[in-house]
GROMACS .gro file of C-alpha atoms in nm:
model
  325
    1UNK     CA    1 -21.993  -2.016  -5.021
    2UNK     CA    2 -21.627  -2.045  -5.111
    3UNK     CA    3 -21.316  -2.202  -4.964
    4UNK     CA    4 -21.037  -2.011  -4.798
    5UNK     CA    5 -20.767  -2.019  -4.533
    6UNK     CA    6 -20.886  -1.832  -4.225
    7UNK     CA    7 -20.668  -1.709  -3.939
    8UNK     CA    8 -20.826  -1.614  -3.608
    9UNK     CA    9 -20.699  -1.519  -3.265
   10UNK     CA   10 -20.908  -1.531  -2.950
   11UNK     CA   11 -20.904  -1.668  -2.596
   12UNK     CA   12 -20.829  -2.014  -2.741
   13UNK     CA   13 -20.512  -1.886  -2.905
   14UNK     CA   14 -20.399  -1.860  -3.268
   15UNK     CA   15 -20.600  -2.075  -3.509
   16UNK     CA   16 -20.557  -2.145  -3.880
   17UNK     CA   17 -20.782  -2.366  -4.088
   18UNK     CA   18 -20.926  -2.425  -4.433
   19UNK     CA   19 -21.293  -2.332  -4.410
   20UNK     CA   20 -21.609  -2.271  -4.607
   21UNK     CA   21 -21.656  -1.893  -4.607
   22UNK     CA   22 -21.928  -1.658  -4.724
   23UNK     CA   23 -21.932  -1.299  -4.847
   24UNK     CA   24 -21.965  -1.162  -4.494
   25UNK     CA   25 -21.590  -1.219  -4.445
   26UNK     CA   26 -21.505  -0.992  -4.738
   27UNK     CA   27 -21.402  -0.636  -4.647
   28UNK     CA   28 -21.492  -0.315  -4.828
   29UNK     CA   29 -21.380  -0.267  -5.186
   30UNK     CA   30 -21.513  -0.171  -5.528
   31UNK     CA   31 -21.398  -0.481  -5.717
   32UNK     CA   32 -21.486  -0.844  -5.637
   33UNK     CA   33 -21.256  -1.107  -5.785
   34UNK     CA   34 -21.282  -1.477  -5.848
   35UNK     CA   35 -20.932  -1.576  -5.739
   36UNK     CA   36 -20.782  -1.842  -5.965
   37UNK     CA   37 -20.424  -1.844  -5.832
   38UNK     CA   38 -20.230  -1.720  -5.532
   39UNK     CA   39 -19.889  -1.785  -5.380
   40UNK     CA   40 -19.718  -1.874  -5.056
   41UNK     CA   41 -19.454  -1.616  -4.969
   42UNK     CA   42 -19.227  -1.604  -4.665
   43UNK     CA   43 -19.453  -1.336  -4.516
   44UNK     CA   44 -19.755  -1.562  -4.572
   45UNK     CA   45 -19.567  -1.839  -4.394
   46UNK     CA   46 -19.510  -1.613  -4.095
   47UNK     CA   47 -19.877  -1.514  -4.094
   48UNK     CA   48 -20.008  -1.869  -4.118
   49UNK     CA   49 -19.778  -2.012  -3.850
   50UNK     CA   50 -19.814  -1.708  -3.622
   51UNK     CA   51 -19.435  -1.691  -3.582
   52UNK     CA   52 -19.435  -1.317  -3.649
   53UNK     CA   53 -19.712  -1.059  -3.594
   54UNK     CA   54 -19.782  -1.014  -3.966
   55UNK     CA   55 -20.161  -1.026  -3.927
   56UNK     CA   56 -20.291  -0.712  -3.759
   57UNK     CA   57 -20.664  -0.769  -3.790
   58UNK     CA   58 -20.870  -1.082  -3.716
   59UNK     CA   59 -21.026  -1.287  -3.862
   60UNK     CA   60 -20.801  -1.271  -4.169
   61UNK     CA   61 -20.756  -1.450  -4.498
   62UNK     CA   62 -20.379  -1.451  -4.565
   63UNK     CA   63 -20.214  -1.417  -4.905
   64UNK     CA   64 -20.028  -1.106  -5.022
   65UNK     CA   65 -20.053  -1.201  -5.392
   66UNK     CA   66 -20.343  -1.299  -5.612
   67UNK     CA   67 -20.451  -1.326  -5.973
   68UNK     CA   68 -20.804  -1.371  -6.092
   69UNK     CA   69 -21.105  -1.256  -6.288
   70UNK     CA   70 -21.331  -0.961  -6.203
   71UNK     CA   71 -21.683  -1.084  -6.126
   72UNK     CA   72 -21.827  -0.755  -5.994
   73UNK     CA   73 -21.705  -0.397  -6.038
   74UNK     CA   74 -21.828  -0.063  -5.909
   75UNK     CA   75 -21.562   0.133  -6.099
   76UNK     CA   76 -21.496   0.210  -6.464
   77UNK     CA   77 -21.130   0.108  -6.417
   78UNK     CA   78 -21.223  -0.260  -6.449
   79UNK     CA   79 -21.514  -0.451  -6.599
   80UNK     CA   80 -21.654  -0.798  -6.538
   81UNK     CA   81 -21.429  -1.056  -6.701
   82UNK     CA   82 -21.106  -0.854  -6.676
   83UNK     CA   83 -20.799  -1.047  -6.567
   84UNK     CA   84 -20.620  -0.869  -6.282
   85UNK     CA   85 -20.320  -0.899  -6.054
   86UNK     CA   86 -20.240  -0.777  -5.702
   87UNK     CA   87 -19.921  -0.762  -5.495
   88UNK     CA   88 -19.910  -0.619  -5.143
   89UNK     CA   89 -20.096  -0.306  -5.023
   90UNK     CA   90 -20.148  -0.471  -4.684
   91UNK     CA   91 -20.362  -0.747  -4.830
   92UNK     CA   92 -20.333  -1.060  -4.616
   93UNK     CA   93 -20.232  -0.842  -4.320
   94UNK     CA   94 -20.511  -0.589  -4.261
   95UNK     CA   95 -20.736  -0.670  -4.560
   96UNK     CA   96 -20.846  -1.024  -4.653
   97UNK     CA   97 -20.611  -1.164  -4.914
   98UNK     CA   98 -20.550  -1.415  -5.188
   99UNK     CA   99 -20.567  -1.755  -5.017
  100UNK     CA  100 -20.940  -1.788  -5.076
  101UNK     CA  101 -21.150  -1.841  -5.386
  102UNK     CA  102 -21.295  -1.491  -5.367
  103UNK     CA  103 -21.156  -1.148  -5.275
  104UNK     CA  104 -21.296  -0.796  -5.255
  105UNK     CA  105 -21.036  -0.524  -5.314
  106UNK     CA  106 -20.985  -0.157  -5.390
  107UNK     CA  107 -20.945  -0.094  -5.761
  108UNK     CA  108 -20.643   0.133  -5.708
  109UNK     CA  109 -20.451  -0.170  -5.580
  110UNK     CA  110 -20.499  -0.371  -5.899
  111UNK     CA  111 -20.316  -0.381  -6.231
  112UNK     CA  112 -20.425  -0.570  -6.543
  113UNK     CA  113 -20.270  -0.913  -6.575
  114UNK     CA  114 -19.972  -0.862  -6.809
  115UNK     CA  115 -20.032  -1.015  -7.153
  116UNK     CA  116 -19.698  -1.196  -7.134
  117UNK     CA  117 -19.820  -1.424  -6.853
  118UNK     CA  118 -20.102  -1.658  -6.759
  119UNK     CA  119 -20.245  -1.617  -6.409
  120UNK     CA  120 -20.045  -1.919  -6.293
  121UNK     CA  121 -19.722  -1.781  -6.439
  122UNK     CA  122 -19.786  -1.441  -6.280
  123UNK     CA  123 -19.821  -1.608  -5.942
  124UNK     CA  124 -19.509  -1.814  -6.002
  125UNK     CA  125 -19.346  -1.472  -6.022
  126UNK     CA  126 -19.557  -1.307  -5.749
  127UNK     CA  127 -19.421  -1.057  -5.500
  128UNK     CA  128 -19.088  -1.240  -5.505
  129UNK     CA  129 -19.023  -1.188  -5.875
  130UNK     CA  130 -19.175  -0.841  -5.875
  131UNK     CA  131 -18.950  -0.743  -5.582
  132UNK     CA  132 -18.647  -0.892  -5.757
  133UNK     CA  133 -18.724  -0.681  -6.064
  134UNK     CA  134 -18.753  -0.368  -5.848
  135UNK     CA  135 -18.410  -0.452  -5.703
  136UNK     CA  136 -18.255  -0.495  -6.047
  137UNK     CA  137 -18.408  -0.167  -6.167
  138UNK     CA  138 -18.259   0.006  -5.861
  139UNK     CA  139 -17.913  -0.130  -5.945
  140UNK     CA  140 -17.950  -0.012  -6.305
  141UNK     CA  141 -18.062   0.336  -6.202
  142UNK     CA  142 -17.760   0.363  -5.973
  143UNK     CA  143 -17.521   0.283  -6.255
  144UNK     CA  144 -17.443  -0.080  -6.177
  145UNK     CA  145 -17.382  -0.221  -6.525
  146UNK     CA  146 -17.243  -0.565  -6.620
  147UNK     CA  147 -16.901  -0.420  -6.705
  148UNK     CA  148 -16.860  -0.286  -6.349
  149UNK     CA  149 -16.817  -0.633  -6.197
  150UNK     CA  150 -17.013  -0.917  -6.041
  151UNK     CA  151 -17.340  -0.883  -5.848
  152UNK     CA  152 -17.400  -1.077  -5.525
  153UNK     CA  153 -17.740  -1.230  -5.453
  154UNK     CA  154 -17.812  -1.350  -5.098
  155UNK     CA  155 -18.087  -1.591  -5.000
  156UNK     CA  156 -18.025  -1.740  -5.342
  157UNK     CA  157 -18.256  -2.040  -5.305
  158UNK     CA  158 -18.555  -1.829  -5.204
  159UNK     CA  159 -18.807  -1.667  -5.437
  160UNK     CA  160 -18.646  -1.323  -5.453
  161UNK     CA  161 -18.301  -1.477  -5.482
  162UNK     CA  162 -18.399  -1.720  -5.758
  163UNK     CA  163 -18.558  -1.448  -5.969
  164UNK     CA  164 -18.276  -1.202  -5.906
  165UNK     CA  165 -18.022  -1.454  -6.036
  166UNK     CA  166 -18.230  -1.528  -6.345
  167UNK     CA  167 -18.297  -1.162  -6.428
  168UNK     CA  168 -17.940  -1.047  -6.370
  169UNK     CA  169 -17.796  -1.332  -6.577
  170UNK     CA  170 -18.039  -1.253  -6.859
  171UNK     CA  171 -17.914  -0.893  -6.856
  172UNK     CA  172 -17.553  -1.006  -6.883
  173UNK     CA  173 -17.434  -0.972  -6.524
  174UNK     CA  174 -17.194  -1.215  -6.360
  175UNK     CA  175 -17.389  -1.341  -6.058
  176UNK     CA  176 -17.246  -1.468  -5.729
  177UNK     CA  177 -17.508  -1.666  -5.533
  178UNK     CA  178 -17.491  -1.689  -5.153
  179UNK     CA  179 -17.677  -1.987  -5.006
  180UNK     CA  180 -17.695  -2.204  -4.698
  181UNK     CA  181 -17.780  -2.503  -4.916
  182UNK     CA  182 -17.471  -2.581  -5.125
  183UNK     CA  183 -17.637  -2.904  -5.242
  184UNK     CA  184 -17.858  -2.679  -5.458
  185UNK     CA  185 -17.561  -2.545  -5.654
  186UNK     CA  186 -17.673  -2.702  -5.982
  187UNK     CA  187 -18.017  -2.539  -5.951
  188UNK     CA  188 -17.855  -2.199  -5.895
  189UNK     CA  189 -17.617  -2.245  -6.186
  190UNK     CA  190 -17.909  -2.343  -6.408
  191UNK     CA  191 -18.073  -2.011  -6.316
  192UNK     CA  192 -17.756  -1.829  -6.423
  193UNK     CA  193 -17.523  -1.806  -6.122
  194UNK     CA  194 -17.156  -1.827  -6.218
  195UNK     CA  195 -17.025  -1.869  -5.861
  196UNK     CA  196 -17.170  -2.015  -5.541
  197UNK     CA  197 -17.056  -1.909  -5.192
  198UNK     CA  198 -17.159  -2.029  -4.846
  199UNK     CA  199 -17.379  -1.781  -4.660
  200UNK     CA  200 -17.169  -1.845  -4.348
  201UNK     CA  201 -16.895  -1.630  -4.502
  202UNK     CA  202 -17.126  -1.329  -4.465
  203UNK     CA  203 -17.347  -1.406  -4.165
  204UNK     CA  204 -17.109  -1.327  -3.878
  205UNK     CA  205 -16.976  -0.993  -3.753
  206UNK     CA  206 -16.712  -0.865  -3.995
  207UNK     CA  207 -16.473  -0.579  -4.054
  208UNK     CA  208 -16.602  -0.224  -4.112
  209UNK     CA  209 -16.431  -0.220  -4.452
  210UNK     CA  210 -16.334  -0.531  -4.644
  211UNK     CA  211 -16.192  -0.626  -4.979
  212UNK     CA  212 -16.375  -0.473  -5.276
  213UNK     CA  213 -16.556  -0.770  -5.432
  214UNK     CA  214 -16.893  -0.683  -5.589
  215UNK     CA  215 -17.026  -0.398  -5.801
  216UNK     CA  216 -17.373  -0.452  -5.662
  217UNK     CA  217 -17.590  -0.682  -5.457
  218UNK     CA  218 -17.948  -0.790  -5.398
  219UNK     CA  219 -17.998  -0.871  -5.031
  220UNK     CA  220 -18.303  -1.031  -4.870
  221UNK     CA  221 -18.124  -1.125  -4.547
  222UNK     CA  222 -18.028  -0.808  -4.355
  223UNK     CA  223 -17.834  -0.797  -4.025
  224UNK     CA  224 -17.464  -0.895  -4.036
  225UNK     CA  225 -17.502  -1.018  -4.393
  226UNK     CA  226 -17.608  -0.677  -4.519
  227UNK     CA  227 -17.333  -0.507  -4.317
  228UNK     CA  228 -17.071  -0.738  -4.469
  229UNK     CA  229 -17.206  -0.676  -4.819
  230UNK     CA  230 -17.169  -0.302  -4.771
  231UNK     CA  231 -16.813  -0.355  -4.647
  232UNK     CA  232 -16.732  -0.560  -4.958
  233UNK     CA  233 -16.886  -0.345  -5.231
  234UNK     CA  234 -16.662  -0.186  -5.491
  235UNK     CA  235 -16.629   0.192  -5.510
  236UNK     CA  236 -16.964   0.342  -5.614
  237UNK     CA  237 -17.145   0.012  -5.572
  238UNK     CA  238 -17.510  -0.032  -5.473
  239UNK     CA  239 -17.693  -0.291  -5.266
  240UNK     CA  240 -18.070  -0.324  -5.306
  241UNK     CA  241 -18.204  -0.434  -4.967
  242UNK     CA  242 -18.547  -0.595  -4.961
  243UNK     CA  243 -18.558  -0.843  -4.672
  244UNK     CA  244 -18.463  -0.934  -4.316
  245UNK     CA  245 -18.447  -1.313  -4.302
  246UNK     CA  246 -18.144  -1.296  -4.068
  247UNK     CA  247 -18.270  -0.995  -3.873
  248UNK     CA  248 -18.378  -0.633  -3.901
  249UNK     CA  249 -18.068  -0.499  -3.726
  250UNK     CA  250 -17.791  -0.336  -3.930
  251UNK     CA  251 -17.462  -0.359  -3.734
  252UNK     CA  252 -17.258  -0.166  -3.989
  253UNK     CA  253 -17.008   0.117  -4.019
  254UNK     CA  254 -17.032   0.441  -4.217
  255UNK     CA  255 -16.686   0.363  -4.361
  256UNK     CA  256 -16.798   0.211  -4.695
  257UNK     CA  257 -17.048   0.492  -4.747
  258UNK     CA  258 -16.805   0.780  -4.698
  259UNK     CA  259 -16.485   0.614  -4.824
  260UNK     CA  260 -16.624   0.421  -5.122
  261UNK     CA  261 -16.938   0.619  -5.199
  262UNK     CA  262 -17.164   0.314  -5.191
  263UNK     CA  263 -17.545   0.331  -5.194
  264UNK     CA  264 -17.791   0.136  -4.981
  265UNK     CA  265 -18.116   0.132  -5.178
  266UNK     CA  266 -18.420   0.026  -4.977
  267UNK     CA  267 -18.678  -0.168  -5.180
  268UNK     CA  268 -19.040  -0.159  -5.067
  269UNK     CA  269 -19.281  -0.368  -5.271
  270UNK     CA  270 -19.593  -0.334  -5.055
  271UNK     CA  271 -19.692   0.031  -5.109
  272UNK     CA  272 -19.505   0.087  -5.435
  273UNK     CA  273 -19.678   0.335  -5.673
  274UNK     CA  274 -19.869   0.180  -5.962
  275UNK     CA  275 -19.636   0.329  -6.224
  276UNK     CA  276 -19.340   0.144  -6.069
  277UNK     CA  277 -19.543  -0.178  -6.053
  278UNK     CA  278 -19.642  -0.157  -6.417
  279UNK     CA  279 -19.281  -0.084  -6.519
  280UNK     CA  280 -19.155  -0.382  -6.318
  281UNK     CA  281 -19.413  -0.622  -6.462
  282UNK     CA  282 -19.344  -0.498  -6.816
  283UNK     CA  283 -18.973  -0.568  -6.769
  284UNK     CA  284 -19.053  -0.911  -6.625
  285UNK     CA  285 -19.252  -0.988  -6.939
  286UNK     CA  286 -18.953  -0.891  -7.153
  287UNK     CA  287 -18.692  -1.086  -6.957
  288UNK     CA  288 -18.841  -1.404  -6.815
  289UNK     CA  289 -18.861  -1.728  -7.011
  290UNK     CA  290 -19.155  -1.965  -6.943
  291UNK     CA  291 -18.905  -2.246  -6.881
  292UNK     CA  292 -18.757  -2.039  -6.596
  293UNK     CA  293 -19.099  -2.027  -6.430
  294UNK     CA  294 -19.132  -2.405  -6.463
  295UNK     CA  295 -18.798  -2.449  -6.285
  296UNK     CA  296 -18.886  -2.209  -6.003
  297UNK     CA  297 -19.253  -2.297  -5.936
  298UNK     CA  298 -19.403  -2.565  -5.710
  299UNK     CA  299 -19.781  -2.610  -5.742
  300UNK     CA  300 -20.010  -2.690  -5.449
  301UNK     CA  301 -20.379  -2.666  -5.357
  302UNK     CA  302 -20.547  -2.481  -5.069
  303UNK     CA  303 -20.554  -2.801  -4.863
  304UNK     CA  304 -20.172  -2.811  -4.869
  305UNK     CA  305 -20.112  -2.448  -4.772
  306UNK     CA  306 -20.081  -2.482  -4.393
  307UNK     CA  307 -19.837  -2.774  -4.400
  308UNK     CA  308 -19.632  -2.612  -4.678
  309UNK     CA  309 -19.608  -2.289  -4.477
  310UNK     CA  310 -19.436  -2.481  -4.198
  311UNK     CA  311 -19.186  -2.631  -4.442
  312UNK     CA  312 -19.125  -2.292  -4.602
  313UNK     CA  313 -19.017  -2.141  -4.270
  314UNK     CA  314 -18.790  -2.438  -4.204
  315UNK     CA  315 -18.608  -2.361  -4.528
  316UNK     CA  316 -18.723  -2.682  -4.695
  317UNK     CA  317 -18.900  -2.520  -4.991
  318UNK     CA  318 -18.702  -2.417  -5.297
  319UNK     CA  319 -18.818  -2.143  -5.533
  320UNK     CA  320 -19.184  -2.037  -5.556
  321UNK     CA  321 -19.508  -2.193  -5.436
  322UNK     CA  322 -19.813  -2.140  -5.659
  323UNK     CA  323 -20.154  -2.210  -5.503
  324UNK     CA  324 -20.425  -2.312  -5.751
  325UNK     CA  325 -20.769  -2.223  -5.618
   0.00000   0.00000   0.00000
């Protein structure tokens, strides 16, 4: 038996509880893992609260990230005792995920735990930090260099935002942080932001083409915010779009695309090829300081997951949540 968060949906409605589970809950896979650490992402919060149809198969153990130790393997890719890491691939949505003490997964979804990090540190990074790194790599590949101008980061207090600021600052970019919590300005400046702006300046309907302000942007918000970012990018600028916290609509104009040659780079972290994942985690190991992870991470246990998920969706959780199993 092992402990885990279980989501179910039946005639009695949507139910979430911490339960004693057995191996019968585990789906098919060729690697069984003793999960030592997981995380609580925004998507996990939606799944646990039922406020968005994230879970597509019931019963389900949520958790899109996990780190742990292989305890059984039917493949030569991994052996018993190997330390491994997983982000995405539908885990926690259609395949039981990381918010339980045991998981059974497909070996092609796993990568070795990077030597630069402990399991706890890797989960402090999690999908949020890994996605942020993918966004930064996209900006680099599209020619957004520090000398081109400042880079805007929206949702700055969230996981992706926090890591994006830290990574960009480490690489020498001037970072403008957009947040709805101006009282957290000192936290954002400690991460590396040089300027703080109120998200309200971007969240309403704007002009098709605005003043050229930023060479690039990392956006986890979408909707009017993303449209306004596009309208305010400098000529040849790029925005890496990875989220939809404000909405999945995109009420924009083609004007900045055809008059300023900007690029909208979509960032998917869920089904990303392994080569891209390994590159991103290698770069994270090169760029992130352990002290940064201490500033970003909040540590909880499985018994605190459900209540913390509610607070996360209310916007009351700063940075990353690491779950120790």
